[in-house]
XYZ file of N, CA and C in Angstrom:
432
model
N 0.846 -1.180 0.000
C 0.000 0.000 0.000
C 0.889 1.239 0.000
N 0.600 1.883 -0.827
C 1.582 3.272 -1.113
C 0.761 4.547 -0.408
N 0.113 5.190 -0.976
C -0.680 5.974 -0.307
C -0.113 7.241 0.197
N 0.902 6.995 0.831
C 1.848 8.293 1.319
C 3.130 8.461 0.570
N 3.406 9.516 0.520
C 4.934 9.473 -0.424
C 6.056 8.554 0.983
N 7.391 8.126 0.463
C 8.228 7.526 1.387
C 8.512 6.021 1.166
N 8.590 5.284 2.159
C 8.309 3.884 2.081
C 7.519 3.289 2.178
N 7.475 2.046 1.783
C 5.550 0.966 1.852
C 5.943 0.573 2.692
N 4.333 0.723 3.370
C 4.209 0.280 4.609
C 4.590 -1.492 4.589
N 4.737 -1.635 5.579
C 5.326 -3.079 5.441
C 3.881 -3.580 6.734
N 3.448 -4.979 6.375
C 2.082 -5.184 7.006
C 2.453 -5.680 8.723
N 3.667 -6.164 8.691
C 4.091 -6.178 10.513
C 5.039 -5.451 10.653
N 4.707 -3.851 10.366
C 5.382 -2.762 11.156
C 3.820 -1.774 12.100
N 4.337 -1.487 12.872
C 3.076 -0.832 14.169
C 3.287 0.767 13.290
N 2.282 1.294 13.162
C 2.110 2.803 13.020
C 2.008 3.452 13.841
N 2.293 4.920 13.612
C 3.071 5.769 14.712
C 2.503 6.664 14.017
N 1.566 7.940 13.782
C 1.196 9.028 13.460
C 1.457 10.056 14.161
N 2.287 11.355 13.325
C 2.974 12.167 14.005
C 2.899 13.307 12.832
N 3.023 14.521 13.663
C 3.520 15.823 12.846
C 4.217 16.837 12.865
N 5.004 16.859 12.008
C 6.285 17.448 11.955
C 6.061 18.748 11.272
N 7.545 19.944 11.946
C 7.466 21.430 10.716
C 9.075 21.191 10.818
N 8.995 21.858 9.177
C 10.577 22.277 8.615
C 10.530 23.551 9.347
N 11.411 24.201 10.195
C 11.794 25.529 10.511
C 13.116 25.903 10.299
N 13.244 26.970 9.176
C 14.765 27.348 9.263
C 15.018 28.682 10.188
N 16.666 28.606 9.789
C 17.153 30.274 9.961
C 17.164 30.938 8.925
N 18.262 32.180 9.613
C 18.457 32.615 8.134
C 19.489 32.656 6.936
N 20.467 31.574 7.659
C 21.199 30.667 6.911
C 20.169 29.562 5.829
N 19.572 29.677 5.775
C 18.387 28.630 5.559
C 18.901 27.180 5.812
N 19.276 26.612 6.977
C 19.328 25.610 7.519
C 17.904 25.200 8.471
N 18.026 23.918 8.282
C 16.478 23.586 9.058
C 16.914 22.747 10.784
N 15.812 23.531 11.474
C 16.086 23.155 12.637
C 15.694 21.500 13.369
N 16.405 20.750 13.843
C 16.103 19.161 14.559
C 16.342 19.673 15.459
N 15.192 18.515 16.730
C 15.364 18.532 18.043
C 15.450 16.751 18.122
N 16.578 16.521 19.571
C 16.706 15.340 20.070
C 16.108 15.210 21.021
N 15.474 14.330 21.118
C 14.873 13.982 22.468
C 15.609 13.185 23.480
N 15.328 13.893 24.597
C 16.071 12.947 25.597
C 16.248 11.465 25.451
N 17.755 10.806 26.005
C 18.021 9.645 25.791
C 17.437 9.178 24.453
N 17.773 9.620 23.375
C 17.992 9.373 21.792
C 18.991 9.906 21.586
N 18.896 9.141 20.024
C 20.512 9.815 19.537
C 20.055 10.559 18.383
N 18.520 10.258 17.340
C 18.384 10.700 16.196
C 18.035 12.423 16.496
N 17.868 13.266 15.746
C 18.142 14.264 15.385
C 16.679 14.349 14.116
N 15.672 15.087 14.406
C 14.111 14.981 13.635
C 13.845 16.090 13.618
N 12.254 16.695 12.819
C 12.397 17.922 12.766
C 11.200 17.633 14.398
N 11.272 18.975 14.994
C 10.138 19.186 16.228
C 8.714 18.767 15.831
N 7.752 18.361 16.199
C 6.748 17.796 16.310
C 6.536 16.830 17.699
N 5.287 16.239 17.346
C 4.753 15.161 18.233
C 3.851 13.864 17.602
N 3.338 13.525 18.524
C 2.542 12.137 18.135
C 0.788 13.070 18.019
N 0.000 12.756 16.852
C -1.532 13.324 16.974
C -2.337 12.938 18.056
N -2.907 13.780 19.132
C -3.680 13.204 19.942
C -5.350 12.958 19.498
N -5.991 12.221 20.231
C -7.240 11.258 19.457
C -7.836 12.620 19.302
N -8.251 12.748 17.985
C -9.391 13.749 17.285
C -8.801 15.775 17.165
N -7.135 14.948 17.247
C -6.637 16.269 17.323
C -6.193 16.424 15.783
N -6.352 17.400 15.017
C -5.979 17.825 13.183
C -4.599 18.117 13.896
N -3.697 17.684 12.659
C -2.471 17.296 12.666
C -1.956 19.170 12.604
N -2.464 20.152 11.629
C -2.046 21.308 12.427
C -2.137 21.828 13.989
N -2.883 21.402 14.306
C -3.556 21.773 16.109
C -2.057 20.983 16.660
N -1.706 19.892 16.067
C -0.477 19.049 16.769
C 0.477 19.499 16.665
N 0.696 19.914 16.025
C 2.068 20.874 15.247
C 2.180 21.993 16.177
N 1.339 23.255 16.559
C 1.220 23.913 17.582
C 1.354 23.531 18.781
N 0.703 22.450 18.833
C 0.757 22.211 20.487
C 2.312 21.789 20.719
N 2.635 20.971 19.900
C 3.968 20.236 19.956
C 5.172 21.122 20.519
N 5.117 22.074 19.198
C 6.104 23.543 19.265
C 5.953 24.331 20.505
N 4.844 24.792 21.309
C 4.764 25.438 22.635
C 4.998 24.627 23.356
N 4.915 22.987 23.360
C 5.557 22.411 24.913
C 7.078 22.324 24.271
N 7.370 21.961 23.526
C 9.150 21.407 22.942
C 9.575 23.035 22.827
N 9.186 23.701 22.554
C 10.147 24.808 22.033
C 9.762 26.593 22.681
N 8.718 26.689 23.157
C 7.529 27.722 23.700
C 7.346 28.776 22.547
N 7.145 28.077 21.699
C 6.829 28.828 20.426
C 5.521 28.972 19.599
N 4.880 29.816 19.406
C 3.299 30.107 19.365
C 3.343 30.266 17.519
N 3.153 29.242 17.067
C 2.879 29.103 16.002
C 1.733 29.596 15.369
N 1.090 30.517 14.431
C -0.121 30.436 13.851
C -0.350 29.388 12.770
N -1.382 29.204 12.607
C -1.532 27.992 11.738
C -1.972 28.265 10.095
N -1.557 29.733 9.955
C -2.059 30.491 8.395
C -0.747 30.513 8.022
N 0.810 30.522 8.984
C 1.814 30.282 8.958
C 2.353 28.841 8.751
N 1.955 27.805 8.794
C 2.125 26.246 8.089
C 1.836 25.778 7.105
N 2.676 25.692 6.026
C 2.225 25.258 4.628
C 2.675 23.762 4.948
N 1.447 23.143 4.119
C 1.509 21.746 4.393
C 2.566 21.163 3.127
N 3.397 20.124 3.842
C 4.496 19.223 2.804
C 3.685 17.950 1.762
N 2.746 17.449 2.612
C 2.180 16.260 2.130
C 2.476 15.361 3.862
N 1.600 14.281 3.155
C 1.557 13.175 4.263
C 2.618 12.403 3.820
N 3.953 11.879 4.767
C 5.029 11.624 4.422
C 5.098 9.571 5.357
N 5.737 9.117 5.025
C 6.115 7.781 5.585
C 7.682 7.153 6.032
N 8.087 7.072 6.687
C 9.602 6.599 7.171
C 9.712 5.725 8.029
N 10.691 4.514 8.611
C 10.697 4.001 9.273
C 10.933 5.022 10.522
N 10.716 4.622 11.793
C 10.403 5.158 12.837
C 11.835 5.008 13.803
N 12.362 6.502 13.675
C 13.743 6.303 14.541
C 14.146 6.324 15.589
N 13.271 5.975 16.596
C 13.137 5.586 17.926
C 12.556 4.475 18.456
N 11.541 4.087 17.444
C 11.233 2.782 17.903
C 11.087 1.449 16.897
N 12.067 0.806 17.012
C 11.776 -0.150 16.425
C 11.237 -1.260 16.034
N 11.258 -1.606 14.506
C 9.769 -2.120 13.876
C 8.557 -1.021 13.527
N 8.848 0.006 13.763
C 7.797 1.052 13.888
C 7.669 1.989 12.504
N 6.481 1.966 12.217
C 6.817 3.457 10.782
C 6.040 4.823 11.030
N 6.537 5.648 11.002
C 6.092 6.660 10.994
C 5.295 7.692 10.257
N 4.006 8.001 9.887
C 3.262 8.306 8.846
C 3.008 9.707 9.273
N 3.810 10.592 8.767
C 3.974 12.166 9.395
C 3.399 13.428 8.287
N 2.297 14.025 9.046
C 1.681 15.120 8.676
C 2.939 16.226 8.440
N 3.427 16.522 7.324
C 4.522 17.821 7.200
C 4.209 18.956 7.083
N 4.432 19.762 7.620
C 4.609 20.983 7.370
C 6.127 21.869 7.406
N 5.902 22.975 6.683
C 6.733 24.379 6.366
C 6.318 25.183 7.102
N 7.255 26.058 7.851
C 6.675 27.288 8.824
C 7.525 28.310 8.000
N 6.690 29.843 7.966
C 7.319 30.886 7.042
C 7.820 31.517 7.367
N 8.222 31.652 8.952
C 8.506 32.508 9.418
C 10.718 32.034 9.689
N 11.232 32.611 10.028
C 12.594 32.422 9.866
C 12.786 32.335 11.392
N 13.903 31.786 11.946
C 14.744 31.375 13.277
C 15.622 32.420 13.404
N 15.967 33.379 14.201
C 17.134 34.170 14.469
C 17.943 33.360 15.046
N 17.444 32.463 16.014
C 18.493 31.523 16.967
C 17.862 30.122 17.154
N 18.365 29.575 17.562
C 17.870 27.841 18.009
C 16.621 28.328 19.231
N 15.729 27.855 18.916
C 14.612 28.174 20.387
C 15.325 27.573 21.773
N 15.331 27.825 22.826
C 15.478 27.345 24.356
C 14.712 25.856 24.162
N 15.306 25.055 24.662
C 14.596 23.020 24.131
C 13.784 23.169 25.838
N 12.435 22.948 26.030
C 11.829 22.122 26.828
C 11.571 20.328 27.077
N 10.637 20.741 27.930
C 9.489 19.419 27.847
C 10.644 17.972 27.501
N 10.899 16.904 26.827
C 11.442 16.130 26.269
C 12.732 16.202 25.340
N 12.788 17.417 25.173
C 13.783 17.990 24.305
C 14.921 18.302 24.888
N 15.869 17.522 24.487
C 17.600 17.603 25.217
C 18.364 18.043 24.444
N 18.238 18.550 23.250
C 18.954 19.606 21.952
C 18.434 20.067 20.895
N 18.852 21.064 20.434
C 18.524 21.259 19.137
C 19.515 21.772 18.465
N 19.875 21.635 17.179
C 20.433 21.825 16.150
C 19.896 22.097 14.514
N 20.742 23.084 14.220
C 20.450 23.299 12.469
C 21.480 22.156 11.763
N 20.442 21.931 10.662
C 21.706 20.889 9.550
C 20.942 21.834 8.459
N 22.173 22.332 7.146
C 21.799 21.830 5.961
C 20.888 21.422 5.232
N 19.848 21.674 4.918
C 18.816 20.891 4.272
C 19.530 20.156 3.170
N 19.356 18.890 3.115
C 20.281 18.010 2.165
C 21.231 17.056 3.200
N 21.257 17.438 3.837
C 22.818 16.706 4.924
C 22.088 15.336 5.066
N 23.542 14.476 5.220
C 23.137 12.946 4.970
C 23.807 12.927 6.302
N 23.656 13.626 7.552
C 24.325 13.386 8.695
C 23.734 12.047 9.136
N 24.388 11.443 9.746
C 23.787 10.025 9.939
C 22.671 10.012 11.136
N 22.988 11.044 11.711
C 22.341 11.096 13.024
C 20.887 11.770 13.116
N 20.730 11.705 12.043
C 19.251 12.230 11.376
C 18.278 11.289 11.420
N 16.827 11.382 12.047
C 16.280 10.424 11.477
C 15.559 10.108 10.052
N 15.321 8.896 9.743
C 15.152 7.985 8.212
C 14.344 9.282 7.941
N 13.109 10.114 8.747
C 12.255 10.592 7.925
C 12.953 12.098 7.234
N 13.810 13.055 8.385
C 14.031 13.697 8.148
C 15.199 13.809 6.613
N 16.553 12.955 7.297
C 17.602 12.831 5.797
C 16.877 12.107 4.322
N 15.864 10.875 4.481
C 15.572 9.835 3.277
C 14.109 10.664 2.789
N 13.334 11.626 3.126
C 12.041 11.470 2.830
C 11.300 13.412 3.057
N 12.351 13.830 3.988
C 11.547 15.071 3.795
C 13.022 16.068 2.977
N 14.013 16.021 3.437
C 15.222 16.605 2.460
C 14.772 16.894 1.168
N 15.152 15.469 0.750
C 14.811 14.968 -0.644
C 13.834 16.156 -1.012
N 12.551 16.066 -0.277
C 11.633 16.593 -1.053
C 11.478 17.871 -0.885
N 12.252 18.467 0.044
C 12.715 19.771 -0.270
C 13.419 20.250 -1.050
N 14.275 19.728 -1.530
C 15.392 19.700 -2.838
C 15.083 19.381 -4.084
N 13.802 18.943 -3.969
C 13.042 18.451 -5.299
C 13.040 17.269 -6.227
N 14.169 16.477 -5.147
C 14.499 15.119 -5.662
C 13.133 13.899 -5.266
């Protein structure tokens, strides 16, 4: 079953629905946050809560991870994206994307679950990226 751009779902992998925003600076590098005790490196988001629209998640996500008050006329949507899941394994991740328009002067202050953040490159094959961010949302920022 294809359905989402990314990888096919594979029928004994567990789904994980989540939504993510590209945020750059003004280097135009895009910002990842790590979550505590991980090693991958993703863009900020969360998991959708039951009957919550994947923009409403995106906001909420960003004010507990980052205390950042997103408007939601400010999120251009990427598409519904698919990756294996880089924290839990066996797991795939089927992620609502978004673009935020607004630019980063600095890395936000990391809350809540969040033990770093960093800019990469849009394009960077840093390894420490997760599958969705380097294999599936890059790419499709770059137009590949």
């Amino acid at each position: 079953m294809k359905g989402l751009m990314g990888v096919e779902k594979d029928k004994n992998s567990a789904v994980i629905r989540i939504a993510a925003v590209v945020m750059y600076n003004e280097a135009g590098e895009a910002l990842t946050v790590r979550k505590r005790g991980t090693e991958a490196f993703m863009f900020p988001g969360g998991k959708l809560e039951e009957g919550e629209a994947p923009v409403e998640t995106e906001r909420r996500e960003i004010s507990e991870e980052l205390g950042l008050d997103l408007q939601a006329g400010d999120l251009k949507p990427l598409g519904e994206l698919r990756a294996p899941a880089a924290n839990e394994p066996g797991h795939v991740v089927e992620c609502a994307a978004f673009e935020w328009a607004g630019v980063l002067h600095e890395a936000p202050a990391v809350r809540a679950e969040i033990e770093q953040a960093r800019f990469y490159p849009v394009g960077s094959q840093a390894r420490e990226l997760a599958p969705l961010t380097r294999d599936v949302v890059f790419p499709l920022l770059l137009g590949n």
